[in-house]
Amino acid sequence: MENKNEEKSVFVYADNAATAPVMPEAIEAMLPYLYDEWGNPSSMHAKGRIAKAAIRDARERISAIIGCEPDELYFTSGATESANIAIRGAARAMREVYGRRCIITTSIEHPAVYETCRELEGEGYSVDYVGCNASGIVSVRDIESALSATHGGAALVAVMLANNEIGTIQPVEEVADVAKRAGALSFTDATQAVGAIPVDVKKLGVDMMCFSGHKFGAPKGVGGLYIKRGVPMARIIGGGEQENNIRPGTENVAGIVAMARALEVSADLMRDVERVRVMRDRLIKGLVAAIPGVRLNGDPDMRLPGNVNVSIDGVSGESVAILLDMKGICISTGSACATGTRDPSRVLLSLGLSREETDSSIRITLSHTNTDADVDYILEQLRPIVMRLRKLRTGNYDGQ
Ligand SMILES: *Cc1c(COP(=O)(O)O)cnc(C)c1O
């Protein structure tokens, strides 16, 4: 949308959960693999060997940061592809090997996981979508009961690490533990967590985990999938032998190199995470104090450092987002992935919000790229916008 605020031309990007600004370091790192070293990593000649070495190097650096062995990390085009490969591949293998055809997941997963599970229902799997409490946390006990209620045992438990809409951080360590005790595999969608908070797959204890480069400063179209050694996996995509047969197709060498660099820089920036958390809390407190009828969605503590999701009584979140855009502020309604559809957010409904409350919600997601001045500007712009929209709705043009 065009920025009509020419005279001031302030620009605040506060939609980091949708995608993060590409880091200059990532661009620097990838350029040599676009200009000169554009070889195919599968080629035996010199050009191919250089590309292959770049992937090996990136694999070692990324696996060191997420705490796995290099041969447990697979490169993909992003979290959606990773989730599809992991969930479909593990479900099929567990069905073939053990006759298990139950999947347990949650009602608040990203569509990459949720819709994949919905499709598997049509392929003879039974899926249990466990809900969350009013603050958006999934209960380990509910996962346990779902596990014991399955017929023939569960194949897979998929619970996300951090939610993309409300930022809630789930007890994935405990979930992985109960899954293991029930003989099921565990998968976590860590796309919002990797790069934002420290993530160690061995500590989490999951069998599989996905993430996406563009959520932490790499360009779009590159992601990762951790698969623990020995996890049964059916091949989902047919083709060559790249990525140990798990993800055939010529590798995105430059993207992979950029992702390694972006993750290293993100790991360095963990020092800065407290500053992001302080900005987040100042924004939440400021909104609640300045505007009556503002409520935080999700848990105040078990929450990503940059996530603010609020419902604002008596306005449409979409109108707020459009008016903020005209002031040079980029935010989202409920979820960027659901924008364009008129459906209310499935995640917000899971919290027990009414249709009206879901429609009145906005998501503001900060990162290390944001400043205190950004928070000030959002706070300054938001109140008059909300007051104006409320007046329009009630037809009361008096007052503030
Ligand atoms: C963004 C996101 C995805 C999808 O990532 P893509 O790179 O678009 O495939 C999956 N899960 C979560 C939690 C996300 O935030």
CSV table of C-alpha atoms and ligand atoms in Angstrom, one decimal:
chain,number,residue,atom,x,y,z
A,1,MET,CA,0.0,0.0,0.0
A,2,GLU,CA,1.2,3.5,-0.8
A,3,ASN,CA,2.4,5.6,2.0
A,4,LYS,CA,0.4,8.8,2.1
A,5,ASN,CA,2.4,10.2,5.0
A,6,GLU,CA,4.9,11.9,2.7
A,7,GLU,CA,5.7,14.9,4.8
A,8,LYS,CA,6.9,12.7,7.7
A,9,SER,CA,7.8,9.5,5.8
A,10,VAL,CA,8.4,7.5,9.0
A,11,PHE,CA,8.6,3.8,8.2
A,12,VAL,CA,8.2,1.2,10.9
A,13,TYR,CA,8.4,-2.5,10.1
A,14,ALA,CA,6.6,-4.4,12.9
A,15,ASP,CA,5.6,-7.6,11.1
A,16,ASN,CA,8.7,-9.7,11.8
A,17,ALA,CA,6.6,-12.8,12.3
A,18,ALA,CA,5.5,-12.7,8.6
A,19,THR,CA,9.1,-12.2,7.4
A,20,ALA,CA,12.2,-10.6,8.7
A,21,PRO,CA,14.2,-7.9,6.8
A,22,VAL,CA,17.0,-9.7,4.9
A,23,MET,CA,20.2,-9.2,6.7
A,24,PRO,CA,23.0,-7.4,4.8
A,25,GLU,CA,25.4,-10.1,6.2
A,26,ALA,CA,23.3,-12.8,4.5
A,27,ILE,CA,23.3,-10.9,1.2
A,28,GLU,CA,27.1,-10.4,1.4
A,29,ALA,CA,27.5,-14.1,2.1
A,30,MET,CA,25.4,-15.3,-0.7
A,31,LEU,CA,26.6,-13.0,-3.5
A,32,PRO,CA,29.7,-15.0,-4.4
A,33,TYR,CA,27.5,-18.0,-5.0
A,34,LEU,CA,25.4,-16.0,-7.4
A,35,TYR,CA,28.1,-14.2,-9.3
A,36,ASP,CA,30.9,-16.8,-9.5
A,37,GLU,CA,30.2,-20.0,-7.7
A,38,TRP,CA,27.0,-21.0,-9.4
A,39,GLY,CA,28.0,-24.6,-9.9
A,40,ASN,CA,25.7,-27.6,-9.3
A,41,PRO,CA,26.8,-29.3,-6.1
A,42,SER,CA,26.1,-32.7,-7.7
A,43,SER,CA,28.7,-32.0,-10.5
A,44,MET,CA,32.1,-33.7,-10.0
A,45,HIS,CA,34.1,-30.9,-11.6
A,46,ALA,CA,35.7,-27.9,-9.8
A,47,LYS,CA,32.7,-25.7,-10.0
A,48,GLY,CA,30.5,-28.4,-8.5
A,49,ARG,CA,33.0,-29.2,-5.7
A,50,ILE,CA,33.0,-25.6,-4.6
A,51,ALA,CA,29.2,-25.4,-4.4
A,52,LYS,CA,29.2,-28.8,-2.6
A,53,ALA,CA,31.8,-27.5,-0.1
A,54,ALA,CA,29.7,-24.4,0.6
A,55,ILE,CA,26.7,-26.6,1.5
A,56,ARG,CA,28.8,-28.8,3.7
A,57,ASP,CA,30.1,-25.8,5.5
A,58,ALA,CA,26.7,-24.2,6.0
A,59,ARG,CA,25.3,-27.6,7.2
A,60,GLU,CA,28.1,-27.8,9.9
A,61,ARG,CA,27.5,-24.2,11.1
A,62,ILE,CA,23.7,-24.4,11.3
A,63,SER,CA,23.7,-27.9,13.0
A,64,ALA,CA,26.2,-26.6,15.6
A,65,ILE,CA,23.8,-23.7,16.4
A,66,ILE,CA,20.7,-25.9,16.7
A,67,GLY,CA,22.6,-28.7,18.5
A,68,CYS,CA,22.4,-31.6,16.0
A,69,GLU,CA,24.9,-33.6,13.9
A,70,PRO,CA,25.4,-32.3,10.4
A,71,ASP,CA,23.9,-35.5,8.9
A,72,GLU,CA,20.7,-34.9,10.8
A,73,LEU,CA,20.0,-31.5,9.0
A,74,TYR,CA,18.3,-31.4,5.6
A,75,PHE,CA,17.9,-28.3,3.5
A,76,THR,CA,14.5,-27.5,2.0
A,77,SER,CA,12.7,-24.6,0.4
A,78,GLY,CA,11.2,-23.5,3.8
A,79,ALA,CA,9.2,-24.6,6.7
A,80,THR,CA,6.1,-25.6,4.7
A,81,GLU,CA,8.1,-28.1,2.7
A,82,SER,CA,10.0,-29.3,5.7
A,83,ALA,CA,6.7,-29.9,7.7
A,84,ASN,CA,5.2,-31.7,4.7
A,85,ILE,CA,8.2,-34.0,4.3
A,86,ALA,CA,8.5,-34.7,8.0
A,87,ILE,CA,4.8,-35.3,8.8
A,88,ARG,CA,3.9,-37.2,5.7
A,89,GLY,CA,7.2,-39.1,5.7
A,90,ALA,CA,7.0,-40.1,9.3
A,91,ALA,CA,3.3,-40.9,9.3
A,92,ARG,CA,3.7,-43.2,6.3
A,93,ALA,CA,6.7,-45.0,7.7
A,94,MET,CA,5.1,-45.5,11.1
A,95,ARG,CA,2.0,-46.9,9.4
A,96,GLU,CA,4.0,-49.2,7.2
A,97,VAL,CA,6.4,-50.4,9.9
A,98,TYR,CA,4.2,-50.5,13.0
A,99,GLY,CA,0.6,-50.2,11.7
A,100,ARG,CA,0.2,-46.9,13.6
A,101,ARG,CA,-2.1,-44.4,11.9
A,102,CYS,CA,-3.0,-41.9,14.5
A,103,ILE,CA,-1.5,-38.4,14.6
A,104,ILE,CA,-1.9,-36.0,17.5
A,105,THR,CA,-1.5,-32.3,16.9
A,106,THR,CA,-3.0,-29.1,18.1
A,107,SER,CA,-5.7,-26.7,17.0
A,108,ILE,CA,-3.2,-23.8,17.0
A,109,GLU,CA,-0.6,-25.1,14.5
A,110,HIS,CA,0.4,-23.1,11.5
A,111,PRO,CA,-1.4,-24.1,8.2
A,112,ALA,CA,1.9,-25.8,7.1
A,113,VAL,CA,1.2,-28.4,9.8
A,114,TYR,CA,-2.6,-28.1,10.3
A,115,GLU,CA,-3.6,-28.4,6.7
A,116,THR,CA,-1.1,-31.3,6.1
A,117,CYS,CA,-2.8,-33.2,9.0
A,118,ARG,CA,-6.2,-32.3,7.5
A,119,GLU,CA,-5.2,-33.9,4.2
A,120,LEU,CA,-3.8,-37.0,5.9
A,121,GLU,CA,-7.3,-37.5,7.5
A,122,GLY,CA,-8.4,-38.1,3.9
A,123,GLU,CA,-5.7,-40.7,3.4
A,124,GLY,CA,-6.7,-43.0,6.2
A,125,TYR,CA,-5.0,-41.4,9.2
A,126,SER,CA,-7.0,-40.3,12.2
A,127,VAL,CA,-5.9,-37.0,13.7
A,128,ASP,CA,-6.7,-35.6,17.1
A,129,TYR,CA,-6.4,-31.8,17.3
A,130,VAL,CA,-5.8,-31.0,21.0
A,131,GLY,CA,-6.9,-27.5,22.1
A,132,CYS,CA,-5.1,-25.0,24.3
A,133,ASN,CA,-6.0,-23.0,27.5
A,134,ALA,CA,-7.3,-19.5,27.5
A,135,SER,CA,-3.7,-18.1,27.3
A,136,GLY,CA,-2.8,-20.3,24.3
A,137,ILE,CA,-0.7,-23.0,26.0
A,138,VAL,CA,-1.2,-26.6,25.1
A,139,SER,CA,-1.4,-29.0,28.1
A,140,VAL,CA,1.0,-31.9,28.3
A,141,ARG,CA,-1.7,-33.8,30.1
A,142,ASP,CA,-4.1,-33.3,27.2
A,143,ILE,CA,-1.4,-34.7,24.8
A,144,GLU,CA,-1.0,-37.7,27.2
A,145,SER,CA,-4.7,-38.4,27.3
A,146,ALA,CA,-4.9,-38.2,23.5
A,147,LEU,CA,-2.0,-40.6,23.3
A,148,SER,CA,-3.7,-43.1,25.5
A,149,ALA,CA,-7.0,-42.8,23.6
A,150,THR,CA,-5.5,-43.8,20.3
A,151,HIS,CA,-6.4,-47.2,18.8
A,152,GLY,CA,-3.2,-49.1,17.9
A,153,GLY,CA,-0.9,-46.4,19.1
A,154,ALA,CA,0.0,-42.9,17.8
A,155,ALA,CA,2.5,-42.6,14.9
A,156,LEU,CA,3.3,-39.0,15.5
A,157,VAL,CA,2.8,-36.0,17.9
A,158,ALA,CA,3.2,-32.6,16.3
A,159,VAL,CA,3.2,-29.6,18.7
A,160,MET,CA,4.7,-26.2,17.6
A,161,LEU,CA,7.5,-24.6,19.6
A,162,ALA,CA,6.2,-21.0,19.3
A,163,ASN,CA,2.9,-19.9,17.9
A,164,ASN,CA,3.0,-17.5,14.9
A,165,GLU,CA,0.0,-15.5,15.9
A,166,ILE,CA,0.1,-15.1,19.6
A,167,GLY,CA,3.7,-16.0,20.2
A,168,THR,CA,3.0,-18.6,23.0
A,169,ILE,CA,5.9,-21.0,23.7
A,170,GLN,CA,4.7,-24.6,24.1
A,171,PRO,CA,6.1,-27.2,26.5
A,172,VAL,CA,7.7,-29.1,23.7
A,173,GLU,CA,10.3,-30.8,25.9
A,174,GLU,CA,7.6,-32.5,27.9
A,175,VAL,CA,5.6,-33.3,24.9
A,176,ALA,CA,8.5,-35.0,23.2
A,177,ASP,CA,9.0,-37.0,26.4
A,178,VAL,CA,5.4,-38.3,26.6
A,179,ALA,CA,5.4,-39.1,22.9
A,180,LYS,CA,8.6,-41.1,23.3
A,181,ARG,CA,7.1,-43.1,26.2
A,182,ALA,CA,4.1,-43.9,24.0
A,183,GLY,CA,6.3,-45.1,21.2
A,184,ALA,CA,5.3,-42.2,18.9
A,185,LEU,CA,7.6,-39.9,17.0
A,186,SER,CA,7.6,-36.2,17.8
A,187,PHE,CA,7.8,-33.2,15.5
A,188,THR,CA,7.9,-29.5,16.3
A,189,ASP,CA,7.4,-26.5,14.1
A,190,ALA,CA,10.1,-24.2,15.4
A,191,THR,CA,9.8,-21.6,12.6
A,192,GLN,CA,9.0,-18.7,14.9
A,193,ALA,CA,11.5,-19.8,17.5
A,194,VAL,CA,14.7,-20.4,15.6
A,195,GLY,CA,16.6,-17.1,15.3
A,196,ALA,CA,14.4,-15.5,18.0
A,197,ILE,CA,15.2,-17.6,21.1
A,198,PRO,CA,17.9,-20.2,21.7
A,199,VAL,CA,16.7,-23.5,20.3
A,200,ASP,CA,18.6,-26.8,20.9
A,201,VAL,CA,17.0,-29.9,19.3
A,202,LYS,CA,18.8,-32.3,21.6
A,203,LYS,CA,17.6,-30.4,24.7
A,204,LEU,CA,14.0,-30.4,23.3
A,205,GLY,CA,14.3,-34.1,22.6
A,206,VAL,CA,12.2,-34.1,19.5
A,207,ASP,CA,12.7,-36.4,16.6
A,208,MET,CA,12.0,-33.8,13.9
A,209,MET,CA,12.0,-30.0,13.8
A,210,CYS,CA,11.5,-27.5,11.0
A,211,PHE,CA,12.4,-23.9,10.5
A,212,SER,CA,12.6,-21.3,7.7
A,213,GLY,CA,15.4,-18.9,6.8
A,214,HIS,CA,13.3,-15.9,5.9
A,215,LYS,CA,11.9,-15.6,9.4
A,216,PHE,CA,15.4,-14.7,10.7
A,217,GLY,CA,17.1,-12.7,8.0
A,218,ALA,CA,17.8,-15.0,5.1
A,219,PRO,CA,16.0,-14.6,1.8
A,220,LYS,CA,12.8,-16.4,1.1
A,221,GLY,CA,12.9,-20.0,-0.3
A,222,VAL,CA,15.3,-21.8,2.0
A,223,GLY,CA,14.6,-23.7,5.2
A,224,GLY,CA,15.8,-26.6,7.3
A,225,LEU,CA,14.5,-29.9,8.6
A,226,TYR,CA,16.1,-31.8,11.5
A,227,ILE,CA,15.5,-35.5,11.5
A,228,LYS,CA,17.1,-37.5,14.3
A,229,ARG,CA,19.3,-40.4,13.2
A,230,GLY,CA,17.4,-43.6,12.9
A,231,VAL,CA,13.9,-42.0,12.6
A,232,PRO,CA,11.8,-44.0,10.1
A,233,MET,CA,11.1,-41.8,7.1
A,234,ALA,CA,9.2,-42.6,3.9
A,235,ARG,CA,10.3,-40.7,0.8
A,236,ILE,CA,7.7,-38.1,0.0
A,237,ILE,CA,9.3,-36.3,-3.0
A,238,GLY,CA,10.5,-38.4,-6.0
A,239,GLY,CA,13.7,-37.3,-7.8
A,240,GLY,CA,17.4,-37.4,-7.4
A,241,GLU,CA,19.5,-38.2,-4.4
A,242,GLN,CA,20.1,-34.8,-3.0
A,243,GLU,CA,19.8,-34.3,0.8
A,244,ASN,CA,20.2,-38.0,1.4
A,245,ASN,CA,17.1,-38.7,-0.7
A,246,ILE,CA,14.9,-36.8,1.7
A,247,ARG,CA,14.7,-33.6,-0.4
A,248,PRO,CA,15.6,-34.3,-4.0
A,249,GLY,CA,16.2,-31.4,-6.4
A,250,THR,CA,19.2,-29.2,-7.0
A,251,GLU,CA,20.1,-27.3,-3.9
A,252,ASN,CA,19.6,-23.6,-3.3
A,253,VAL,CA,23.3,-23.1,-2.7
A,254,ALA,CA,23.3,-19.3,-2.3
A,255,GLY,CA,20.2,-19.4,-0.1
A,256,ILE,CA,21.7,-22.1,2.1
A,257,VAL,CA,24.9,-20.1,2.5
A,258,ALA,CA,22.8,-17.0,3.4
A,259,MET,CA,20.7,-18.9,5.9
A,260,ALA,CA,23.9,-20.1,7.7
A,261,ARG,CA,25.1,-16.5,8.0
A,262,ALA,CA,21.7,-15.2,9.1
A,263,LEU,CA,21.5,-17.8,11.8
A,264,GLU,CA,25.0,-17.0,13.1
A,265,VAL,CA,24.1,-13.3,13.2
A,266,SER,CA,20.8,-14.1,15.0
A,267,ALA,CA,22.7,-16.3,17.5
A,268,ASP,CA,24.9,-13.3,18.2
A,269,LEU,CA,21.9,-11.0,18.6
A,270,MET,CA,20.5,-13.2,21.4
A,271,ARG,CA,22.4,-10.7,23.5
A,272,ASP,CA,19.8,-8.2,22.3
A,273,VAL,CA,16.8,-10.3,23.1
A,274,GLU,CA,16.2,-8.6,26.5
A,275,ARG,CA,15.9,-5.3,24.7
A,276,VAL,CA,13.3,-6.7,22.4
A,277,ARG,CA,11.4,-8.1,25.3
A,278,VAL,CA,11.5,-4.7,27.1
A,279,MET,CA,10.1,-3.0,23.9
A,280,ARG,CA,7.4,-5.6,23.7
A,281,ASP,CA,6.3,-5.1,27.3
A,282,ARG,CA,6.4,-1.3,27.0
A,283,LEU,CA,4.2,-1.6,23.9
A,284,ILE,CA,1.7,-3.9,25.6
A,285,LYS,CA,1.5,-1.7,28.7
A,286,GLY,CA,1.3,1.5,26.7
A,287,LEU,CA,-1.5,0.2,24.6
A,288,VAL,CA,-3.5,-1.1,27.6
A,289,ALA,CA,-3.0,2.2,29.4
A,290,ALA,CA,-3.8,4.5,26.5
A,291,ILE,CA,-6.7,2.7,24.9
A,292,PRO,CA,-9.7,1.4,26.9
A,293,GLY,CA,-10.8,-2.1,25.8
A,294,VAL,CA,-7.4,-3.4,24.8
A,295,ARG,CA,-6.7,-7.0,25.8
A,296,LEU,CA,-3.6,-9.1,25.3
A,297,ASN,CA,-4.0,-12.4,23.6
A,298,GLY,CA,-1.8,-15.2,24.6
A,299,ASP,CA,0.4,-15.7,27.7
A,300,PRO,CA,2.2,-12.7,29.1
A,301,ASP,CA,5.3,-14.7,30.1
A,302,MET,CA,5.5,-17.9,27.9
A,303,ARG,CA,5.8,-15.7,24.9
A,304,LEU,CA,8.2,-14.8,22.1
A,305,PRO,CA,10.2,-11.7,22.9
A,306,GLY,CA,8.8,-9.7,20.0
A,307,ASN,CA,5.1,-10.8,19.9
A,308,VAL,CA,2.3,-8.4,20.7
A,309,ASN,CA,-1.3,-9.6,19.9
A,310,VAL,CA,-4.2,-7.6,21.2
A,311,SER,CA,-7.9,-7.4,20.7
A,312,ILE,CA,-9.3,-3.9,20.6
A,313,ASP,CA,-13.0,-3.5,21.5
A,314,GLY,CA,-15.2,-1.9,18.9
A,315,VAL,CA,-12.9,-1.7,15.9
A,316,SER,CA,-11.9,-4.1,13.1
A,317,GLY,CA,-8.3,-5.2,13.2
A,318,GLU,CA,-8.2,-4.9,9.4
A,319,SER,CA,-9.2,-1.2,9.5
A,320,VAL,CA,-6.5,-0.5,12.2
A,321,ALA,CA,-3.9,-2.3,10.1
A,322,ILE,CA,-4.8,-0.3,6.9
A,323,LEU,CA,-4.8,3.1,8.8
A,324,LEU,CA,-1.5,2.3,10.4
A,325,ASP,CA,-0.1,1.3,7.0
A,326,MET,CA,-1.0,4.8,5.8
A,327,LYS,CA,1.1,6.1,8.6
A,328,GLY,CA,4.1,4.0,7.5
A,329,ILE,CA,3.6,1.2,10.1
A,330,CYS,CA,3.5,-2.4,8.9
A,331,ILE,CA,1.6,-4.8,11.1
A,332,SER,CA,-0.7,-7.7,10.7
A,333,THR,CA,-4.3,-8.6,11.6
A,334,GLY,CA,-4.5,-12.0,13.4
A,335,SER,CA,-2.2,-13.8,11.1
A,336,ALA,CA,-0.5,-12.8,7.9
A,337,CYS,CA,-1.2,-16.3,6.4
A,338,ALA,CA,-4.9,-15.8,7.0
A,339,THR,CA,-5.1,-12.3,5.5
A,340,GLY,CA,-7.2,-12.1,2.4
A,341,THR,CA,-9.5,-14.8,3.7
A,342,ARG,CA,-12.6,-13.7,5.7
A,343,ASP,CA,-12.3,-16.6,8.1
A,344,PRO,CA,-11.7,-15.7,11.7
A,345,SER,CA,-8.4,-16.8,13.1
A,346,ARG,CA,-8.5,-20.5,14.2
A,347,VAL,CA,-5.8,-19.8,16.8
A,348,LEU,CA,-7.7,-16.9,18.4
A,349,LEU,CA,-11.0,-19.0,18.4
A,350,SER,CA,-9.0,-21.7,20.2
A,351,LEU,CA,-8.4,-19.3,23.0
A,352,GLY,CA,-12.1,-18.9,23.4
A,353,LEU,CA,-12.4,-15.5,21.9
A,354,SER,CA,-15.7,-14.5,20.2
A,355,ARG,CA,-15.9,-13.9,16.5
A,356,GLU,CA,-16.0,-10.2,17.2
A,357,GLU,CA,-12.9,-10.3,19.4
A,358,THR,CA,-10.9,-12.2,16.8
A,359,ASP,CA,-12.0,-9.7,14.1
A,360,SER,CA,-10.7,-6.9,16.3
A,361,SER,CA,-7.3,-8.3,16.9
A,362,ILE,CA,-3.9,-7.1,15.5
A,363,ARG,CA,-0.5,-8.6,15.7
A,364,ILE,CA,2.6,-6.4,16.1
A,365,THR,CA,5.9,-8.3,15.9
A,366,LEU,CA,9.1,-6.6,16.9
A,367,SER,CA,12.7,-7.8,16.4
A,368,HIS,CA,16.3,-6.6,17.0
A,369,THR,CA,15.7,-4.3,13.9
A,370,ASN,CA,13.2,-2.2,15.9
A,371,THR,CA,14.0,0.7,18.2
A,372,ASP,CA,12.4,2.6,21.1
A,373,ALA,CA,11.4,5.3,18.7
A,374,ASP,CA,9.4,2.7,16.7
A,375,VAL,CA,7.5,1.8,19.8
A,376,ASP,CA,6.8,5.4,20.6
A,377,TYR,CA,5.6,6.0,17.0
A,378,ILE,CA,3.2,3.0,17.1
A,379,LEU,CA,1.8,4.2,20.5
A,380,GLU,CA,1.4,7.7,19.2
A,381,GLN,CA,-0.4,6.6,16.0
A,382,LEU,CA,-2.6,3.8,17.4
A,383,ARG,CA,-4.7,5.7,19.9
A,384,PRO,CA,-6.2,8.3,17.5
A,385,ILE,CA,-6.8,5.7,14.9
A,386,VAL,CA,-8.8,3.5,17.3
A,387,MET,CA,-10.7,6.5,18.7
A,388,ARG,CA,-11.6,7.6,15.1
A,389,LEU,CA,-12.8,4.1,14.1
A,390,ARG,CA,-14.9,3.8,17.3
A,391,LYS,CA,-16.6,7.1,16.6
A,392,LEU,CA,-17.3,6.1,13.0
A,393,ARG,CA,-18.9,2.8,14.2
A,394,THR,CA,-21.1,4.4,16.9
A,395,GLY,CA,-21.9,7.4,14.8
A,396,ASN,CA,-20.8,9.5,17.7
A,397,TYR,CA,-18.7,12.3,16.3
A,398,ASP,CA,-18.4,14.2,19.5
A,399,GLY,CA,-15.9,13.6,22.2
A,400,GLN,CA,-12.3,12.8,21.6
B,1,LIG,C1,6.2,-18.8,8.5
B,1,LIG,C2,5.8,-20.1,9.2
B,1,LIG,C3,5.8,-21.3,8.5
B,1,LIG,C4,5.9,-21.4,7.0
B,1,LIG,O1,7.2,-21.0,6.6
B,1,LIG,P1,7.5,-20.9,5.0
B,1,LIG,O2,8.8,-20.4,4.9
B,1,LIG,O3,6.4,-19.9,4.5
B,1,LIG,O4,7.3,-22.2,4.4
B,1,LIG,C5,5.5,-22.4,9.2
B,1,LIG,N1,5.3,-22.4,10.5
B,1,LIG,C6,5.3,-21.2,11.2
B,1,LIG,C7,5.1,-21.3,12.7
B,1,LIG,C8,5.6,-20.1,10.6
B,1,LIG,O5,5.7,-18.9,11.3
